[in-house]
Amino acid sequence: MSNTNKESDVLVVGAGVIGLSGALALLLQGRSVRILEARTVGAGASHGNCGTITPSHAPPLAAPGIIARALGWSLQPNAPLYIPPRFDPALWRWLLAFARRCNTRDWHATALAKSALLNASRPALAEWVQRLDLQCEFRETGEDYVFRDTHAFVQGQEELDLLAECGVEVELIDGADYERQEPAMRRGVAGALRFRGDASLRPDEYVAELSRVLRERGADLIEGTPVAHVERTGDRWRVRTADGAEYFARDVVLSTGAWSAQLEQIADSSVRPLARALQPGKGYSITYSRPAVVPSRPLVLRERFVCVSMWDGMLRIGSTMEFSGFDATLNERRFRALEQAADDYLLYPSGPQTLERWTGWRPMVSDDIPLIGAVPGQKGLWLHTGHGMMGMSMSTASSLLLSQLIVGESDLLIDPTPYRPERFI
């Protein structure tokens, strides 16, 4: 597609992993595609995450008992979940909707909805990596949840029945065995849960490879181009950018990640209830040069909710959830909490050099289920956002489903009902 051609079948707003994957799925369906990105490819949460591909993560954040734990954490800036006190009615509405989901029935239903995407994505991503020759350090090593507290290890097994229902196989390993298997760990491991079906990749390389394939196959990917307005005109959509350029497409896909909470700024009032369903959830990570000894597979340091990932020459520790709006401040307490967690579990918790200290926002939906589908009452306007902390893990199946909906296929990859945006209308 020539950059001088202002028409395309589909225009995707946002070039994170969700926007790029959705664009690629549509391109593979034979659609002409243009992607507009306000900053650079993968500049948001797609850059600094830990790159784990995790069917094991089906149980949602909105779990029974989480509200009591969150209240206990609320005054601890280094806690896994932190909500700085401030006047923010939009956040309060979101938290109330989230709290209503913290019951056994909704927890179970949400896990099944997430699991359908996660389970379908895992083999689909492996197939893309092989077929498209994506050089992204994709490794099918599995992942371990590691516990240092015996009581926490027992509690961690309470989700095993749900995980079995979701088709996730789990291996229990006692502490002594785990220490023999994993020389990177400090003494004192109470036990571990191993998820052999999980995988990992290097996220910045993955999004770079997606953008490469898109460009090589004719997609028009334009960076540094914020979208100012999206409106229907006749039988197509007009997308106006901040610099005054206009583009036209039969279908527009909004893959704006955490910024989906601000959709009213570029679209009409029909998206207001959908935007209100989202909040930016701030995460942190630290990337080091590779230390002398690293774990043999990605880890979740379970009591601290911290992830550890390794790639060629690198080690990354990351996670945490902070609801502080779009405040870009680097909270040093949050970084120290990551460092302390790694130090408590790992013999070599950091490398010789700190390569990057990162923070970014994930798009958190109040029911912890992505928004995939048409905006009600807006023919040709689609949402593909709200994947929370599971963007990398869900991206492939989510994108294949979106592309099937847009082209009108009847034999769908998975049931689209749980992800439809109209549930918030």
mmCIF file of C-alpha atoms in Angstrom, residues 159-386:
data_model
loop_
_atom_site.group_PDB
_atom_site.id
_atom_site.type_symbol
_atom_site.label_atom_id
_atom_site.label_comp_id
_atom_site.label_asym_id
_atom_site.label_seq_id
_atom_site.Cartn_x
_atom_site.Cartn_y
_atom_site.Cartn_z
ATOM 1 C CA GLU A 159 -6.840 -22.877 42.365
ATOM 2 C CA LEU A 160 -5.794 -26.269 41.003
ATOM 3 C CA ASP A 161 -9.354 -27.537 40.463
ATOM 4 C CA LEU A 162 -10.218 -24.405 38.503
ATOM 5 C CA LEU A 163 -7.013 -24.683 36.470
ATOM 6 C CA ALA A 164 -7.812 -28.323 35.691
ATOM 7 C CA GLU A 165 -11.240 -27.228 34.460
ATOM 8 C CA CYS A 166 -9.430 -24.700 32.258
ATOM 9 C CA GLY A 167 -7.253 -27.458 30.810
ATOM 10 C CA VAL A 168 -4.065 -26.362 32.576
ATOM 11 C CA GLU A 169 -1.782 -29.141 33.795
ATOM 12 C CA VAL A 170 0.173 -28.485 36.989
ATOM 13 C CA GLU A 171 3.087 -30.330 38.566
ATOM 14 C CA LEU A 172 3.654 -29.954 42.324
ATOM 15 C CA ILE A 173 7.283 -29.929 43.471
ATOM 16 C CA ASP A 174 8.330 -29.892 47.130
ATOM 17 C CA GLY A 175 10.904 -27.390 48.305
ATOM 18 C CA ALA A 176 13.878 -29.702 48.664
ATOM 19 C CA ASP A 177 13.359 -31.196 45.211
ATOM 20 C CA TYR A 178 12.970 -27.768 43.707
ATOM 21 C CA GLU A 179 16.194 -26.502 45.237
ATOM 22 C CA ARG A 180 18.018 -29.506 43.753
ATOM 23 C CA GLN A 181 16.518 -28.830 40.330
ATOM 24 C CA GLU A 182 17.022 -25.061 40.341
ATOM 25 C CA PRO A 183 20.484 -23.876 41.484
ATOM 26 C CA ALA A 184 19.521 -20.235 40.959
ATOM 27 C CA MET A 185 17.303 -20.254 44.077
ATOM 28 C CA ARG A 186 18.167 -19.335 47.635
ATOM 29 C CA ARG A 187 17.591 -21.963 50.299
ATOM 30 C CA GLY A 188 14.194 -21.930 51.960
ATOM 31 C CA VAL A 189 11.844 -22.824 49.097
ATOM 32 C CA ALA A 190 8.610 -24.293 50.463
ATOM 33 C CA GLY A 191 7.450 -25.644 47.120
ATOM 34 C CA ALA A 192 6.653 -24.822 43.528
ATOM 35 C CA LEU A 193 3.934 -25.248 40.928
ATOM 36 C CA ARG A 194 5.233 -26.001 37.431
ATOM 37 C CA PHE A 195 3.178 -25.157 34.346
ATOM 38 C CA ARG A 196 4.854 -26.966 31.472
ATOM 39 C CA GLY A 197 2.389 -25.589 28.935
ATOM 40 C CA ASP A 198 3.530 -21.984 29.421
ATOM 41 C CA ALA A 199 6.153 -20.325 27.243
ATOM 42 C CA SER A 200 8.031 -17.058 26.896
ATOM 43 C CA LEU A 201 9.457 -14.629 24.363
ATOM 44 C CA ARG A 202 11.325 -11.353 24.344
ATOM 45 C CA PRO A 203 8.524 -8.773 23.978
ATOM 46 C CA ASP A 204 10.389 -5.914 22.309
ATOM 47 C CA GLU A 205 11.778 -8.292 19.678
ATOM 48 C CA TYR A 206 8.346 -9.832 19.120
ATOM 49 C CA VAL A 207 6.618 -6.512 18.380
ATOM 50 C CA ALA A 208 9.549 -5.476 16.158
ATOM 51 C CA GLU A 209 9.155 -8.712 14.214
ATOM 52 C CA LEU A 210 5.400 -8.199 13.859
ATOM 53 C CA SER A 211 5.993 -4.730 12.461
ATOM 54 C CA ARG A 212 8.632 -6.112 10.080
ATOM 55 C CA VAL A 213 6.279 -8.751 8.701
ATOM 56 C CA LEU A 214 3.455 -6.240 8.363
ATOM 57 C CA ARG A 215 5.592 -3.835 6.358
ATOM 58 C CA GLU A 216 7.066 -6.594 4.205
ATOM 59 C CA ARG A 217 3.568 -7.788 3.350
ATOM 60 C CA GLY A 218 2.321 -4.354 2.354
ATOM 61 C CA ALA A 219 0.756 -2.822 5.446
ATOM 62 C CA ASP A 220 1.214 0.914 5.995
ATOM 63 C CA LEU A 221 2.546 1.461 9.534
ATOM 64 C CA ILE A 222 2.866 5.123 10.489
ATOM 65 C CA GLU A 223 4.506 6.069 13.790
ATOM 66 C CA GLY A 224 4.449 9.405 15.630
ATOM 67 C CA THR A 225 0.890 10.059 14.464
ATOM 68 C CA PRO A 226 -1.683 10.631 17.228
ATOM 69 C CA VAL A 227 -5.300 10.275 16.168
ATOM 70 C CA ALA A 228 -7.435 13.342 16.891
ATOM 71 C CA HIS A 229 -10.879 12.201 15.749
ATOM 72 C CA VAL A 230 -12.757 9.231 14.301
ATOM 73 C CA GLU A 231 -16.119 9.780 12.608
ATOM 74 C CA ARG A 232 -18.514 8.065 10.248
ATOM 75 C CA THR A 233 -18.928 9.652 6.821
ATOM 76 C CA GLY A 234 -21.183 7.869 4.372
ATOM 77 C CA ASP A 235 -20.231 4.209 4.054
ATOM 78 C CA ARG A 236 -16.763 4.564 5.552
ATOM 79 C CA TRP A 237 -14.833 6.027 8.481
ATOM 80 C CA ARG A 238 -12.712 9.154 8.418
ATOM 81 C CA VAL A 239 -9.751 9.254 10.783
ATOM 82 C CA ARG A 240 -8.147 12.650 11.330
ATOM 83 C CA THR A 241 -4.695 12.868 12.904
ATOM 84 C CA ALA A 242 -3.245 15.558 15.138
ATOM 85 C CA ASP A 243 -1.302 17.035 12.217
ATOM 86 C CA GLY A 244 -4.476 17.422 10.129
ATOM 87 C CA ALA A 245 -4.032 14.422 7.791
ATOM 88 C CA GLU A 246 -7.128 12.366 6.973
ATOM 89 C CA TYR A 247 -7.412 8.646 6.263
ATOM 90 C CA PHE A 248 -10.435 6.592 5.252
ATOM 91 C CA ALA A 249 -11.368 2.970 5.879
ATOM 92 C CA ARG A 250 -14.345 0.654 5.760
ATOM 93 C CA ASP A 251 -13.482 -0.590 9.281
ATOM 94 C CA VAL A 252 -11.597 1.068 12.125
ATOM 95 C CA VAL A 253 -10.110 -0.955 14.997
ATOM 96 C CA LEU A 254 -9.330 0.868 18.235
ATOM 97 C CA SER A 255 -6.385 -0.955 19.838
ATOM 98 C CA THR A 256 -5.355 1.899 22.070
ATOM 99 C CA GLY A 257 -4.367 -0.112 25.140
ATOM 100 C CA ALA A 258 -4.498 1.764 28.421
ATOM 101 C CA TRP A 259 -5.408 4.941 26.530
ATOM 102 C CA SER A 260 -8.754 3.316 25.730
ATOM 103 C CA ALA A 261 -9.863 4.913 29.007
ATOM 104 C CA GLN A 262 -9.708 8.216 27.070
ATOM 105 C CA LEU A 263 -11.607 7.095 23.956
ATOM 106 C CA GLU A 264 -14.169 9.878 24.349
ATOM 107 C CA GLN A 265 -11.473 12.311 23.260
ATOM 108 C CA ILE A 266 -11.359 10.857 19.732
ATOM 109 C CA ALA A 267 -14.811 9.288 19.218
ATOM 110 C CA ASP A 268 -18.413 10.266 19.966
ATOM 111 C CA SER A 269 -20.340 9.662 23.177
ATOM 112 C CA SER A 270 -21.267 6.092 22.192
ATOM 113 C CA VAL A 271 -17.905 4.927 23.567
ATOM 114 C CA ARG A 272 -18.331 6.629 26.965
ATOM 115 C CA PRO A 273 -19.581 3.565 28.901
ATOM 116 C CA LEU A 274 -16.869 1.463 27.259
ATOM 117 C CA ALA A 275 -14.139 3.927 28.185
ATOM 118 C CA ARG A 276 -15.414 3.980 31.763
ATOM 119 C CA ALA A 277 -14.919 0.216 31.960
ATOM 120 C CA LEU A 278 -11.146 0.742 31.667
ATOM 121 C CA GLN A 279 -8.447 2.117 33.925
ATOM 122 C CA PRO A 280 -4.678 2.326 33.361
ATOM 123 C CA GLY A 281 -2.871 -0.112 35.645
ATOM 124 C CA LYS A 282 0.741 0.925 36.105
ATOM 125 C CA GLY A 283 3.444 -1.734 36.088
ATOM 126 C CA TYR A 284 7.199 -1.635 36.673
ATOM 127 C CA SER A 285 10.182 -3.656 35.532
ATOM 128 C CA ILE A 286 13.976 -3.628 35.823
ATOM 129 C CA THR A 287 16.192 -5.193 33.177
ATOM 130 C CA TYR A 288 19.776 -6.226 33.942
ATOM 131 C CA SER A 289 22.640 -7.675 31.996
ATOM 132 C CA ARG A 290 22.657 -11.410 32.584
ATOM 133 C CA PRO A 291 24.044 -12.532 35.974
ATOM 134 C CA ALA A 292 26.292 -15.564 36.487
ATOM 135 C CA VAL A 293 23.402 -17.950 37.252
ATOM 136 C CA VAL A 294 19.795 -17.536 36.118
ATOM 137 C CA PRO A 295 16.711 -19.724 36.543
ATOM 138 C CA SER A 296 16.118 -22.356 33.868
ATOM 139 C CA ARG A 297 12.609 -21.033 33.098
ATOM 140 C CA PRO A 298 10.520 -17.944 33.920
ATOM 141 C CA LEU A 299 9.362 -17.680 37.521
ATOM 142 C CA VAL A 300 6.609 -16.051 39.494
ATOM 143 C CA LEU A 301 7.822 -15.249 43.018
ATOM 144 C CA ARG A 302 4.378 -16.007 44.289
ATOM 145 C CA GLU A 303 4.158 -14.292 47.650
ATOM 146 C CA ARG A 304 5.495 -11.080 46.069
ATOM 147 C CA PHE A 305 3.630 -11.328 42.733
ATOM 148 C CA VAL A 306 6.895 -10.652 40.891
ATOM 149 C CA CYS A 307 7.852 -12.217 37.558
ATOM 150 C CA VAL A 308 11.402 -13.153 36.539
ATOM 151 C CA SER A 309 12.295 -13.665 32.861
ATOM 152 C CA MET A 310 15.565 -14.350 31.071
ATOM 153 C CA TRP A 311 16.734 -13.846 27.496
ATOM 154 C CA ASP A 312 20.079 -13.852 25.741
ATOM 155 C CA GLY A 313 22.267 -11.562 27.829
ATOM 156 C CA MET A 314 19.407 -10.228 29.962
ATOM 157 C CA LEU A 315 17.355 -10.778 33.118
ATOM 158 C CA ARG A 316 14.137 -8.891 33.869
ATOM 159 C CA ILE A 317 12.112 -8.626 37.060
ATOM 160 C CA GLY A 318 8.714 -7.021 36.850
ATOM 161 C CA SER A 319 5.063 -6.739 37.815
ATOM 162 C CA THR A 320 3.170 -4.739 40.466
ATOM 163 C CA MET A 321 -0.158 -2.974 39.920
ATOM 164 C CA GLU A 322 -0.651 0.687 40.713
ATOM 165 C CA PHE A 323 -3.812 2.670 39.998
ATOM 166 C CA SER A 324 -2.476 6.218 39.824
ATOM 167 C CA GLY A 325 -3.946 7.354 36.513
ATOM 168 C CA PHE A 326 -1.420 8.303 33.849
ATOM 169 C CA ASP A 327 1.139 9.573 36.346
ATOM 170 C CA ALA A 328 4.488 8.742 34.718
ATOM 171 C CA THR A 329 6.528 9.235 37.913
ATOM 172 C CA LEU A 330 9.019 6.475 38.634
ATOM 173 C CA ASN A 331 8.126 5.430 42.171
ATOM 174 C CA GLU A 332 11.400 4.334 43.752
ATOM 175 C CA ARG A 333 9.593 2.280 46.394
ATOM 176 C CA ARG A 334 8.053 0.167 43.662
ATOM 177 C CA PHE A 335 11.467 -0.513 42.141
ATOM 178 C CA ARG A 336 12.910 -1.354 45.557
ATOM 179 C CA ALA A 337 10.047 -3.817 46.143
ATOM 180 C CA LEU A 338 11.004 -5.630 42.926
ATOM 181 C CA GLU A 339 14.670 -5.680 43.934
ATOM 182 C CA GLN A 340 13.886 -6.953 47.433
ATOM 183 C CA ALA A 341 11.652 -9.715 46.117
ATOM 184 C CA ALA A 342 14.340 -10.925 43.720
ATOM 185 C CA ASP A 343 16.953 -10.777 46.473
ATOM 186 C CA ASP A 344 14.782 -12.877 48.806
ATOM 187 C CA TYR A 345 14.406 -15.672 46.236
ATOM 188 C CA LEU A 346 17.423 -15.639 43.920
ATOM 189 C CA LEU A 347 21.130 -16.181 44.575
ATOM 190 C CA TYR A 348 21.891 -13.724 41.769
ATOM 191 C CA PRO A 349 18.975 -11.258 41.811
ATOM 192 C CA SER A 350 20.607 -8.766 39.429
ATOM 193 C CA GLY A 351 23.271 -8.559 36.765
ATOM 194 C CA PRO A 352 26.451 -6.465 36.511
ATOM 195 C CA GLN A 353 24.614 -3.629 34.763
ATOM 196 C CA THR A 354 21.134 -2.143 34.988
ATOM 197 C CA LEU A 355 20.014 -1.838 31.372
ATOM 198 C CA GLU A 356 16.583 -0.284 31.912
ATOM 199 C CA ARG A 357 14.161 0.815 34.615
ATOM 200 C CA TRP A 358 10.703 0.942 33.063
ATOM 201 C CA THR A 359 7.134 1.814 33.907
ATOM 202 C CA GLY A 360 4.056 1.616 31.713
ATOM 203 C CA TRP A 361 0.299 1.144 31.781
ATOM 204 C CA ARG A 362 -1.835 -1.913 31.090
ATOM 205 C CA PRO A 363 -5.497 -1.574 30.013
ATOM 206 C CA MET A 364 -7.456 -2.967 32.950
ATOM 207 C CA VAL A 365 -11.156 -3.749 32.447
ATOM 208 C CA SER A 366 -13.360 -3.842 35.533
ATOM 209 C CA ASP A 367 -14.410 -7.446 34.829
ATOM 210 C CA ASP A 368 -10.862 -8.494 33.730
ATOM 211 C CA ILE A 369 -12.115 -9.670 30.314
ATOM 212 C CA PRO A 370 -10.921 -8.010 27.071
ATOM 213 C CA LEU A 371 -13.170 -5.940 24.830
ATOM 214 C CA ILE A 372 -13.244 -7.612 21.410
ATOM 215 C CA GLY A 373 -15.976 -6.727 18.962
ATOM 216 C CA ALA A 374 -18.081 -4.011 17.367
ATOM 217 C CA VAL A 375 -18.976 -0.804 19.177
ATOM 218 C CA PRO A 376 -22.774 -1.041 19.548
ATOM 219 C CA GLY A 377 -24.589 1.146 17.042
ATOM 220 C CA GLN A 378 -21.392 2.051 15.153
ATOM 221 C CA LYS A 379 -21.115 -0.096 12.021
ATOM 222 C CA GLY A 380 -17.486 -0.761 11.163
ATOM 223 C CA LEU A 381 -16.042 0.577 14.441
ATOM 224 C CA TRP A 382 -14.358 -2.138 16.511
ATOM 225 C CA LEU A 383 -12.718 -2.409 19.921
ATOM 226 C CA HIS A 384 -9.689 -4.636 20.461
ATOM 227 C CA THR A 385 -8.332 -3.673 23.851
ATOM 228 C CA GLY A 386 -8.501 -4.327 27.588
#
